[in-house]
JSON list of C-alpha atoms in Angstrom, two decimals:
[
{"chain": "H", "resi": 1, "resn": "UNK", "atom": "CA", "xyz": [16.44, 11.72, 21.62]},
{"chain": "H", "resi": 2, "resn": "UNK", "atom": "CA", "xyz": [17.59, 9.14, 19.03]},
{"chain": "H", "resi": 3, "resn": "UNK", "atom": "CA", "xyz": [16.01, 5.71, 19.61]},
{"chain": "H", "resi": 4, "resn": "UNK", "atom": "CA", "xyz": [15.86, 2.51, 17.45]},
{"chain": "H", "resi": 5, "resn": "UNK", "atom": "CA", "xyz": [12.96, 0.48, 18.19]},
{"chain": "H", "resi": 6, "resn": "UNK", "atom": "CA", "xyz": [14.24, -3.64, 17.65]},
{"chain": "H", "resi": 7, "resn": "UNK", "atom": "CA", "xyz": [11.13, -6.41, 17.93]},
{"chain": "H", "resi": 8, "resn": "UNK", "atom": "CA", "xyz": [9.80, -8.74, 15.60]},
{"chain": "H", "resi": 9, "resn": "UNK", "atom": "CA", "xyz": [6.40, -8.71, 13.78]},
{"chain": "H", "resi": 10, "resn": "UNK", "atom": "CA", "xyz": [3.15, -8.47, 15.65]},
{"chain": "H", "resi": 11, "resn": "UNK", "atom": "CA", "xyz": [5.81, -7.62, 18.73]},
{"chain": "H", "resi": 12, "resn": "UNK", "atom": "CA", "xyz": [3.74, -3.86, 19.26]},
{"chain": "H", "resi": 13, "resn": "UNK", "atom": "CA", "xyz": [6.35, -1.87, 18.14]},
{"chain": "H", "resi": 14, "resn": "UNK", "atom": "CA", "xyz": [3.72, 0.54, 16.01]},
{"chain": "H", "resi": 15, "resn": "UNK", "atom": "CA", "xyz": [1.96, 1.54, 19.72]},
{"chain": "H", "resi": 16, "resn": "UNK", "atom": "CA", "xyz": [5.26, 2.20, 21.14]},
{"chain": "H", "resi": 17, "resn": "UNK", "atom": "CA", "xyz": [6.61, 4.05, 18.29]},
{"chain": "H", "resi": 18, "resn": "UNK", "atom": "CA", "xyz": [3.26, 6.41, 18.80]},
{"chain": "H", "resi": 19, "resn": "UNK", "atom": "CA", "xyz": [3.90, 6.75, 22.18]},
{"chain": "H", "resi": 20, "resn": "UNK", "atom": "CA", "xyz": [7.67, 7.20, 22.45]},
{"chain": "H", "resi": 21, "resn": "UNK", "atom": "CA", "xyz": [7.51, 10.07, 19.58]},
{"chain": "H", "resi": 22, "resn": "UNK", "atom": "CA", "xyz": [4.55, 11.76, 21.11]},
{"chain": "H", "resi": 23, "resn": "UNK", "atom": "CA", "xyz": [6.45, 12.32, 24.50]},
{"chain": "H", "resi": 24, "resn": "UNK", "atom": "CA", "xyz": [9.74, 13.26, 23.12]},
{"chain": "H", "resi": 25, "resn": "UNK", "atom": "CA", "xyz": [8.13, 15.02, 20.05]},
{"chain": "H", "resi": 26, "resn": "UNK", "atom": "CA", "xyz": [10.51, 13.70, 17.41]},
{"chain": "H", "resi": 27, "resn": "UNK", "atom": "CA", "xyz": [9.29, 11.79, 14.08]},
{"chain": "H", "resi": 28, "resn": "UNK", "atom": "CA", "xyz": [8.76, 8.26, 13.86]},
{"chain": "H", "resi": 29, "resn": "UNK", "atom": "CA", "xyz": [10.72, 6.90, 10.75]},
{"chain": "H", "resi": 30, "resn": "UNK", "atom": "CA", "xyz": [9.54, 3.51, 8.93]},
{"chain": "H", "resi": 31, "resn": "UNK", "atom": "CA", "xyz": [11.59, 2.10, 6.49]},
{"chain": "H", "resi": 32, "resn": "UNK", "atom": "CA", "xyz": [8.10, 1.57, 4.60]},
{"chain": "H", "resi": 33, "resn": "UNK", "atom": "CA", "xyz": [7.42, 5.55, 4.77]},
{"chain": "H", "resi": 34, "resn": "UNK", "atom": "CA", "xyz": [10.70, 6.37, 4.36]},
{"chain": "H", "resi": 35, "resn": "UNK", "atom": "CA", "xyz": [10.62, 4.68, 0.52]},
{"chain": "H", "resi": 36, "resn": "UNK", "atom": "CA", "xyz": [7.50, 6.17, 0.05]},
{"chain": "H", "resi": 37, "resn": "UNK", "atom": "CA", "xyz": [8.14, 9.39, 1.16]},
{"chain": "H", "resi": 38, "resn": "UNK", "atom": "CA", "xyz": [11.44, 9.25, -1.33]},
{"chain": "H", "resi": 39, "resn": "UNK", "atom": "CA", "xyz": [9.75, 7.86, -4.23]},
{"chain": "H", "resi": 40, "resn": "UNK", "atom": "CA", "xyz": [7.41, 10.53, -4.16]},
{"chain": "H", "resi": 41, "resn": "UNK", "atom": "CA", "xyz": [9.18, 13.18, -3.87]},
{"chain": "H", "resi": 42, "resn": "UNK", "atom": "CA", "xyz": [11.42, 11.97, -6.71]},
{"chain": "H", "resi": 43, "resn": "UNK", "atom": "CA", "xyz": [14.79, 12.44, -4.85]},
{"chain": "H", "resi": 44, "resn": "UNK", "atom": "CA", "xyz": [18.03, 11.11, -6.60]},
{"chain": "H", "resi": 45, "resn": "UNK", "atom": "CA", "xyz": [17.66, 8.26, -4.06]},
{"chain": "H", "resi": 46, "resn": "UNK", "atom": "CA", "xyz": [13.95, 8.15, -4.74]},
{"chain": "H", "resi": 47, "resn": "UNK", "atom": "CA", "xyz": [14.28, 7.35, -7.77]},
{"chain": "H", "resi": 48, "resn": "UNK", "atom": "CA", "xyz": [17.03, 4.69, -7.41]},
{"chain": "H", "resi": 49, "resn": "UNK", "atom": "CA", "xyz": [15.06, 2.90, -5.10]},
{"chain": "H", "resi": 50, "resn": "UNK", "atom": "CA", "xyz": [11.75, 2.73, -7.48]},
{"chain": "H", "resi": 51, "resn": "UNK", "atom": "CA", "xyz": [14.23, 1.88, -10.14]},
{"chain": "H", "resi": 52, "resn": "UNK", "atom": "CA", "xyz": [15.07, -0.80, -8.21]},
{"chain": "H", "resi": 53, "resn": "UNK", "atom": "CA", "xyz": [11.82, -2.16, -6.94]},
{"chain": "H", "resi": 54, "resn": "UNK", "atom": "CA", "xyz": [9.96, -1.70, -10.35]},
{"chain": "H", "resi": 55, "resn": "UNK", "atom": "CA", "xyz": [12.87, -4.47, -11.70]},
{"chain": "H", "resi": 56, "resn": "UNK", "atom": "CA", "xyz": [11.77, -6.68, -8.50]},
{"chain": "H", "resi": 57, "resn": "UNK", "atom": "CA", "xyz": [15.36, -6.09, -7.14]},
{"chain": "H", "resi": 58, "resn": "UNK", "atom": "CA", "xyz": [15.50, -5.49, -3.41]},
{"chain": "H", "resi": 59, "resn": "UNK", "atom": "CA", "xyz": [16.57, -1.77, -2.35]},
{"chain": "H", "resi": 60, "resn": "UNK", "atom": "CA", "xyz": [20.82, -2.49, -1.35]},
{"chain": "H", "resi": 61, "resn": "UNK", "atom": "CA", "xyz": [21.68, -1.40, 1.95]},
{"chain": "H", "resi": 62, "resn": "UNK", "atom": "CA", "xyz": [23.64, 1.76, 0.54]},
{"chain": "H", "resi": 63, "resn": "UNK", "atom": "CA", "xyz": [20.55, 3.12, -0.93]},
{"chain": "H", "resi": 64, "resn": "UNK", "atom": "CA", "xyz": [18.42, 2.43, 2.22]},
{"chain": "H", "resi": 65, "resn": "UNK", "atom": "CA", "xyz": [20.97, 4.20, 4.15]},
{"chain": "H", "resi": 66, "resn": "UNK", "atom": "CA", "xyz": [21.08, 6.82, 1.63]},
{"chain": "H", "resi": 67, "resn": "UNK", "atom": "CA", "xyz": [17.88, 7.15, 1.97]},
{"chain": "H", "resi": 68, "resn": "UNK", "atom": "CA", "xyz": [18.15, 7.45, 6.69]},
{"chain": "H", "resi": 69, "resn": "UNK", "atom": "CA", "xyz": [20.72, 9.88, 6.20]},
{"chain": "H", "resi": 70, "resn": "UNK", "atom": "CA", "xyz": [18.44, 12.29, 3.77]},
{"chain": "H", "resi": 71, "resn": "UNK", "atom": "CA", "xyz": [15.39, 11.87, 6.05]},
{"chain": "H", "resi": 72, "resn": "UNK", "atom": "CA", "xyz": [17.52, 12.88, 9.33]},
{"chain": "H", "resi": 73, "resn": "UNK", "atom": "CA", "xyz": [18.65, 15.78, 7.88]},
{"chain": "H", "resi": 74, "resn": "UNK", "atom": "CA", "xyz": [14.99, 17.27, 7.58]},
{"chain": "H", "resi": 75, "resn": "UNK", "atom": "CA", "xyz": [14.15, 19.99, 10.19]},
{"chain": "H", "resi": 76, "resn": "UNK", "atom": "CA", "xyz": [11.55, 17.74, 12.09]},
{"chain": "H", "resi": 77, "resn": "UNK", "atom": "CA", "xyz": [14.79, 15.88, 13.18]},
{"chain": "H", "resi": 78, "resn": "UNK", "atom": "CA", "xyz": [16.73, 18.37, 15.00]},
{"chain": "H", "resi": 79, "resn": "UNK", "atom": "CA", "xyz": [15.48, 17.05, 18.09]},
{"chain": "H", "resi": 80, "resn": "UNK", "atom": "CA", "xyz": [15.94, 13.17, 17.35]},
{"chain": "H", "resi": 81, "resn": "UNK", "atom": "CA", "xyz": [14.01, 10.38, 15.58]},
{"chain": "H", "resi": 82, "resn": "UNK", "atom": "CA", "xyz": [12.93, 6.96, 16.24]},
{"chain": "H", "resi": 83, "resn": "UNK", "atom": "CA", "xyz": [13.70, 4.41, 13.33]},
{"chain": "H", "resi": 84, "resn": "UNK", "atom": "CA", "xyz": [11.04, 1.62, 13.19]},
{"chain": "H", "resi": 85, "resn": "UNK", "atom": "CA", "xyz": [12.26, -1.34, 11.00]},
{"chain": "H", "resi": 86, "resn": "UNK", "atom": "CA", "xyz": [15.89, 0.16, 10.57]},
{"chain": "H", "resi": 87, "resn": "UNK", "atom": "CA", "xyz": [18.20, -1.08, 10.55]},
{"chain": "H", "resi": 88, "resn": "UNK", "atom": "CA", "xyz": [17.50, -4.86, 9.65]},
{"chain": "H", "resi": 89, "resn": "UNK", "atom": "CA", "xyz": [20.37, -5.92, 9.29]},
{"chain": "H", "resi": 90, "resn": "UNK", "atom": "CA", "xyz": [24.00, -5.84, 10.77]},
{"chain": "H", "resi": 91, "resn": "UNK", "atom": "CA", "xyz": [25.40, -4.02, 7.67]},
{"chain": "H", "resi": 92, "resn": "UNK", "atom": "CA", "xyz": [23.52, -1.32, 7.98]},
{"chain": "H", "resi": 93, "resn": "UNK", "atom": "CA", "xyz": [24.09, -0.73, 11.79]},
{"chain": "H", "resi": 94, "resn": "UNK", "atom": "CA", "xyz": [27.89, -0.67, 11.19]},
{"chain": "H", "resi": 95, "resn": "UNK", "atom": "CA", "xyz": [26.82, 1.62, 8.07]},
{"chain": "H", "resi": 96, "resn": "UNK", "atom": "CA", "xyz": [24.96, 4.39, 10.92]},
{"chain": "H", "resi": 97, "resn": "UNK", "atom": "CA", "xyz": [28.72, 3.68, 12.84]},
{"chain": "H", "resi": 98, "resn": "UNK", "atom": "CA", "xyz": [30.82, 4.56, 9.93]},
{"chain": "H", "resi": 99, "resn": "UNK", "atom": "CA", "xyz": [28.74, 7.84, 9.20]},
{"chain": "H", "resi": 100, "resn": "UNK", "atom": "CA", "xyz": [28.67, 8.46, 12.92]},
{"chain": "H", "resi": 101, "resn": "UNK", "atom": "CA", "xyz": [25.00, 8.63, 13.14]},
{"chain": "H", "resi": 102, "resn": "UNK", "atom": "CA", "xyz": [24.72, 8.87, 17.29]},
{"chain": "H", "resi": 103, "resn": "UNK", "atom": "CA", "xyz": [22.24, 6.70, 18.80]},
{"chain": "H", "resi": 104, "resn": "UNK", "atom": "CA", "xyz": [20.93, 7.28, 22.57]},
{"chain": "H", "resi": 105, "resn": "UNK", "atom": "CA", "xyz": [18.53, 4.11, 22.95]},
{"chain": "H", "resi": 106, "resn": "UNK", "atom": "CA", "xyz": [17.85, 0.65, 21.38]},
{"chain": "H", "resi": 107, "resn": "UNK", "atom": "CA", "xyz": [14.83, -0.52, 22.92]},
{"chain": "H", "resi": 108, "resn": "UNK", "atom": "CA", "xyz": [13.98, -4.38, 22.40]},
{"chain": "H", "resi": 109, "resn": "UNK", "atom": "CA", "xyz": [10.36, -5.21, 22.54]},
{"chain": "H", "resi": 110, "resn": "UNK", "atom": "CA", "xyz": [10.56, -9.57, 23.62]},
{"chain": "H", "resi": 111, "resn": "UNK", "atom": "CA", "xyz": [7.67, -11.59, 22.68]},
{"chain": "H", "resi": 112, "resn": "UNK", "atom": "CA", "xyz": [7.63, -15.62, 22.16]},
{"chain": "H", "resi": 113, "resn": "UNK", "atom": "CA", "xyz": [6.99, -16.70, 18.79]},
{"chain": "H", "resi": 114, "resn": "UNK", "atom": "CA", "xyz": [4.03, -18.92, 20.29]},
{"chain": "H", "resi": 115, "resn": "UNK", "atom": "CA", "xyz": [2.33, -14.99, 21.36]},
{"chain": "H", "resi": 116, "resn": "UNK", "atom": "CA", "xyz": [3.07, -13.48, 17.85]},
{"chain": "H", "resi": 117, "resn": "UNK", "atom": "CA", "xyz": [1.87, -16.22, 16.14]},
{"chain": "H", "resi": 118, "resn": "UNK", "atom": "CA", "xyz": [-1.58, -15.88, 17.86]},
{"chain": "H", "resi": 119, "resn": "UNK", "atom": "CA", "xyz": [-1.68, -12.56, 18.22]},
{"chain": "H", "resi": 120, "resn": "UNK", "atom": "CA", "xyz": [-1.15, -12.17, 14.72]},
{"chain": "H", "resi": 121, "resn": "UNK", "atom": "CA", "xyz": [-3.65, -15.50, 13.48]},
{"chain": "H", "resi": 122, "resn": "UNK", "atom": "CA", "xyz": [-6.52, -13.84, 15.39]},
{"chain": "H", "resi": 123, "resn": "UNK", "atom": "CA", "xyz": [-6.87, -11.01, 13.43]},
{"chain": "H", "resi": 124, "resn": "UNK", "atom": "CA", "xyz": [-9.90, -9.81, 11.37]},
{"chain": "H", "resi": 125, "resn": "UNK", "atom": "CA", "xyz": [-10.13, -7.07, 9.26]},
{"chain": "H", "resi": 126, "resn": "UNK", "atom": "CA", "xyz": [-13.44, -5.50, 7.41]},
{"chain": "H", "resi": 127, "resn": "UNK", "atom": "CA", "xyz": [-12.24, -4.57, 3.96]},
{"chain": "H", "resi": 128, "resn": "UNK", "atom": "CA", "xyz": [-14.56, -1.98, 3.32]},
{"chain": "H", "resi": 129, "resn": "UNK", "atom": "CA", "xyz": [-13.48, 0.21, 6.50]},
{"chain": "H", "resi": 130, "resn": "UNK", "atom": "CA", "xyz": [-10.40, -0.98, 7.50]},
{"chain": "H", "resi": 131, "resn": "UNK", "atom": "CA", "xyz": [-11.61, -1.94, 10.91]},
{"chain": "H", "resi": 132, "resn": "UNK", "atom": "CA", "xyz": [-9.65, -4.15, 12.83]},
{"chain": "H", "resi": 133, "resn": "UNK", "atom": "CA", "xyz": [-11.08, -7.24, 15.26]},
{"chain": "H", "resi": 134, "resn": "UNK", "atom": "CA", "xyz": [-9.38, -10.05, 16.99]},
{"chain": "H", "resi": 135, "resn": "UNK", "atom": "CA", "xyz": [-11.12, -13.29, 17.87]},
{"chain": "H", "resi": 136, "resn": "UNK", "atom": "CA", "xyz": [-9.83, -13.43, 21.48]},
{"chain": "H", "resi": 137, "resn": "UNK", "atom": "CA", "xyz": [-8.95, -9.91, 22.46]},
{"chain": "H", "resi": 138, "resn": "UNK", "atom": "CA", "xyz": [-11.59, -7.67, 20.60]},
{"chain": "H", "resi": 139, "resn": "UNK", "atom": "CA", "xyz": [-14.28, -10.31, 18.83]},
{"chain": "H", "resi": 140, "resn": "UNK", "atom": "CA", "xyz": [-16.58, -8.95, 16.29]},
{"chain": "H", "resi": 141, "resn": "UNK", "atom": "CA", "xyz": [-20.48, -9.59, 17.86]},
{"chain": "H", "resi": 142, "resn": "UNK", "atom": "CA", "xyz": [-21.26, -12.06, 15.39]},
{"chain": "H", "resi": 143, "resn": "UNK", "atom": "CA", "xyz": [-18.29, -14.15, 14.52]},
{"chain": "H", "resi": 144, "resn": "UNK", "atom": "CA", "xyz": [-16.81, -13.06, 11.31]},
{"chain": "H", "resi": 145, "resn": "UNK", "atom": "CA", "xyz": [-18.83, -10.13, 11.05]},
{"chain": "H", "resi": 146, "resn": "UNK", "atom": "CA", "xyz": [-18.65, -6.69, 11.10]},
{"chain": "H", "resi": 147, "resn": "UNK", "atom": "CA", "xyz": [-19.85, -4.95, 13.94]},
{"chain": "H", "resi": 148, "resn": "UNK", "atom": "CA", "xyz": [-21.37, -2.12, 11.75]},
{"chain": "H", "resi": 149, "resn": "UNK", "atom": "CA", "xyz": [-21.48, -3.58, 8.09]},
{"chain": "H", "resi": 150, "resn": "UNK", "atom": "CA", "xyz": [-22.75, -6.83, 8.96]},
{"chain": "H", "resi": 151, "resn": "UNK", "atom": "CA", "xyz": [-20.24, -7.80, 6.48]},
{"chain": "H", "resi": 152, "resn": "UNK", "atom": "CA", "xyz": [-17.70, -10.37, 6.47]},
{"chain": "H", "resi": 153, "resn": "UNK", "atom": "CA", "xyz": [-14.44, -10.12, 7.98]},
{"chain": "H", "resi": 154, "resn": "UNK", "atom": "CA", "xyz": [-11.42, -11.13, 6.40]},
{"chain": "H", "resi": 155, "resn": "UNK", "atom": "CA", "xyz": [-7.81, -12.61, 7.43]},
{"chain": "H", "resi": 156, "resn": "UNK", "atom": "CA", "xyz": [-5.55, -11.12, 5.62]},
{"chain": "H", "resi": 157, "resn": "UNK", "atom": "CA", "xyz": [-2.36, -13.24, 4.15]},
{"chain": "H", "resi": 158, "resn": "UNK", "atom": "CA", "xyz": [0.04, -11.81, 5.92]},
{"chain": "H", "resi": 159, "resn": "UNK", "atom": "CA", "xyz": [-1.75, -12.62, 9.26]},
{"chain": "H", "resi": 160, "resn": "UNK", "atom": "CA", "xyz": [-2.07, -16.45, 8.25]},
{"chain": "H", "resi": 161, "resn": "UNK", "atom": "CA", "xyz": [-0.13, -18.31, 10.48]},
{"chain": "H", "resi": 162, "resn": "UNK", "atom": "CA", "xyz": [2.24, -19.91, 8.14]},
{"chain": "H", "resi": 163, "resn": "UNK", "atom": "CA", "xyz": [3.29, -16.65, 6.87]},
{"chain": "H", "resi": 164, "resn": "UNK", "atom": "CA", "xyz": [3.31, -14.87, 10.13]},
{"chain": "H", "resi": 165, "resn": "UNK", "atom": "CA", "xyz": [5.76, -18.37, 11.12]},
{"chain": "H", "resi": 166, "resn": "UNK", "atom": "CA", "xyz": [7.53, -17.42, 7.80]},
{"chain": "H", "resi": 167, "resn": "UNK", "atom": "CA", "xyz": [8.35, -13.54, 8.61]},
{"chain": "H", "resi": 168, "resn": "UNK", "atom": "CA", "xyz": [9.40, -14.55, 12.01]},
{"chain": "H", "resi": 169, "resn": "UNK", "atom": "CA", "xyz": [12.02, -16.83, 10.57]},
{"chain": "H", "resi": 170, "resn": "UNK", "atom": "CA", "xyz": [13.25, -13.90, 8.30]},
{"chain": "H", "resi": 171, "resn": "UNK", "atom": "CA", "xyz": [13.42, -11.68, 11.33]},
{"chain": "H", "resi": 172, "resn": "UNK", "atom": "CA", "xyz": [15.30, -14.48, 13.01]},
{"chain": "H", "resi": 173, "resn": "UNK", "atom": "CA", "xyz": [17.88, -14.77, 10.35]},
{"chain": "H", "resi": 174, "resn": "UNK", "atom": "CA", "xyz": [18.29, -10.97, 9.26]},
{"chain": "H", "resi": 175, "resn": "UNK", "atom": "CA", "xyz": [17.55, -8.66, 12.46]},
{"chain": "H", "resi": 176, "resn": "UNK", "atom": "CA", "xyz": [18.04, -10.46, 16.29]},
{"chain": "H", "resi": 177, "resn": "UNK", "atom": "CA", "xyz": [21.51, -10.67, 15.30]},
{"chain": "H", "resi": 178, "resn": "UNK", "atom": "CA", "xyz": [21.26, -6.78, 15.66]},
{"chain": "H", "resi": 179, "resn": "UNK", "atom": "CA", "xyz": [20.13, -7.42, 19.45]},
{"chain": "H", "resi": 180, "resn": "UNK", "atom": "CA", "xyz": [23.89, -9.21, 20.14]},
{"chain": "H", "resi": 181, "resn": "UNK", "atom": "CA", "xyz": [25.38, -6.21, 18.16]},
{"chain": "H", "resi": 182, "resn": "UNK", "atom": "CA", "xyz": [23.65, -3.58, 20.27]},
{"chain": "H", "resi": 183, "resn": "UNK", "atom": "CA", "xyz": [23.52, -5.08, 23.42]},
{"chain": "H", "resi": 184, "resn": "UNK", "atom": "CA", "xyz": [26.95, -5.83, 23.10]},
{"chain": "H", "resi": 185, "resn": "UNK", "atom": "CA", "xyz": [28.23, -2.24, 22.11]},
{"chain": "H", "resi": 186, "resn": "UNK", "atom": "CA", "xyz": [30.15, -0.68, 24.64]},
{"chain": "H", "resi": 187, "resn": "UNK", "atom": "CA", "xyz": [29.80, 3.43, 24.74]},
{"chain": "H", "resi": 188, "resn": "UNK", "atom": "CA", "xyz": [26.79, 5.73, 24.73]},
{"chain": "H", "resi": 189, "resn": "UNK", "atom": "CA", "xyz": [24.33, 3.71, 23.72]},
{"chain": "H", "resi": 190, "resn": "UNK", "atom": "CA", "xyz": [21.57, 2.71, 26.30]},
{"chain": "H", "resi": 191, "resn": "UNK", "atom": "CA", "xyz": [19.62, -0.73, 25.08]},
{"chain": "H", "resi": 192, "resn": "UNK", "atom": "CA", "xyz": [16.36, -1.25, 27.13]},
{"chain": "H", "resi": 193, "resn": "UNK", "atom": "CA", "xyz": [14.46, -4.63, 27.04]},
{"chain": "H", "resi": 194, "resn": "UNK", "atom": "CA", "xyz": [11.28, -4.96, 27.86]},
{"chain": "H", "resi": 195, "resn": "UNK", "atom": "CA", "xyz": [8.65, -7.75, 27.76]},
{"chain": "H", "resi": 196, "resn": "UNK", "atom": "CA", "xyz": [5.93, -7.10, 24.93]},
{"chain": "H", "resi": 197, "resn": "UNK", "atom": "CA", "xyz": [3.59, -9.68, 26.81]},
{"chain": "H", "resi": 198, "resn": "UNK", "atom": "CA", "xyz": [2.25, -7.12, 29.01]},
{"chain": "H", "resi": 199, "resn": "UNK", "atom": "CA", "xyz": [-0.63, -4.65, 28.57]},
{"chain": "H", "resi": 200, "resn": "UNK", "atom": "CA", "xyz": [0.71, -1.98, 25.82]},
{"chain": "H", "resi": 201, "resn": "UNK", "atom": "CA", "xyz": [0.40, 0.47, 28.97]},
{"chain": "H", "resi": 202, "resn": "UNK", "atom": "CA", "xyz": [2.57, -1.00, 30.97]},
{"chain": "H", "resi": 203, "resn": "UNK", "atom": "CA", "xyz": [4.72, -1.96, 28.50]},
{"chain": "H", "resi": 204, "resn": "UNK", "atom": "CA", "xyz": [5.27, 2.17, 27.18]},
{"chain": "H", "resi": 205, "resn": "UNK", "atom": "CA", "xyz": [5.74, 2.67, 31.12]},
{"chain": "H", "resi": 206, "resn": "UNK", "atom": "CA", "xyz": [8.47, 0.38, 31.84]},
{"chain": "H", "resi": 207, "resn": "UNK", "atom": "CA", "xyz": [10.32, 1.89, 28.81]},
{"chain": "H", "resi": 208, "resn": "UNK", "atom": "CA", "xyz": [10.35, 5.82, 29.67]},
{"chain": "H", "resi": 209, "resn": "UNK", "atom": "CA", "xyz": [10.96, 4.78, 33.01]},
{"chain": "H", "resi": 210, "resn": "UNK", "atom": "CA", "xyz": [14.37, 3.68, 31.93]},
{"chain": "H", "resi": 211, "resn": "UNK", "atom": "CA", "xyz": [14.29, 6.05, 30.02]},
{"chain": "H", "resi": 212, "resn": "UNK", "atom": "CA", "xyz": [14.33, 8.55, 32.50]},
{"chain": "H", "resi": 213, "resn": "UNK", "atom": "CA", "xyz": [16.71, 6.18, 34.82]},
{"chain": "H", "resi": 214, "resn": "UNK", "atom": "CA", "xyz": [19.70, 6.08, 32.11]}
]
């Protein structure tokens, strides 16, 4: 099974990765990892792309795809993959056409910008441990304090809701325009949308059960 998993920041699409790769046992694939995983290992690409980032230039979309096709050809994908965060842009999706990487799903997780932002705004985090709180849907105790530390919580920048209205603009811009090219693609490809406003539950079983229906 070969799935790309489309939705923009704070959408869920980390809980659905887990859940989608544990049932069809394939390997969930951030771009994030990917690089890291590359860099690393000091690959020809690896090394390209920490070339590239230690000059503060942005990793081209002919390394990053460089970079796909080298994971996919590991063992652990024989059986399929999920990309998380690839591709963002339409460039490389016609890039996976050209090298006829096949695709079986796009799955779109839909959330209003209005959710995300507070979703994302009511975060906490304990530095210390790494624990994670939310003022609404899991509140610390004590307001702003940790649960086991009694130590203060944090918000970290990228949860700030200027910058979490700031990333949603870049997703705007650079990645829904992938949701016209995939929806719009007529062939093999099966593109699932779902609403990411429900409970994470319901929202993994609404997707395998189209799964299962395609």
């Amino acid at each position: 099974m070969k799935i790309i998993l489309l939705g923009p920041p704070g959408a869920g699409k980390g809980t659905q990765a887990d859940v989608i790769c544990k049932f069809f046992n394939i390997p969930h694939i951030s771009t994030g990892n990917m690089l890291r995983e590359a860099v690393e290992a000091q690959t020809d690409l690896g090394k390209e792309a920490q070339a590239l980032m230690d000059a503060g230039i942005l990793v081209s979309d002919e390394v990053i795809v460089g970079l796909v096709e080298e994971r996919i050809g590991k063992k652990d994908c024989r059986s399929g993959f999920l990309f998380d965060g690839f591709p963002r842009t339409i460039p490389q999706a016609e890039a996976l056409v050209k090298r006829s990487v096949e695709i079986d799903f796009v799955i779109e997780i839909d959330v209003p910008d209005e959710e995300i932002i507070n979703r994302m705004s009511g975060r906490r985090m304990h530095p210390g441990s790494g624990r994670n709180y939310h003022i609404e849907f899991n509140p610390p105790k004590e307001a702003d304090i940790d649960d086991e530390t009694g130590e203060p919580l944090i918000q970290r920048e990228d949860d700030k809701p200027e910058t979490v209205k700031d990333r949603l603009q870049v997703y705007s811009n650079q990645t829904s325009p992938l949701i016209k090219f995939y929806s719009k693609r007529i062939g093999s490809i099966g593109y699932i949308k779902v609403s990411g406003s429900e409970s994470p539950k319901v929202v993994s079983q609404s997707i395998l059960d189209q799964i299962k229906r395609s």
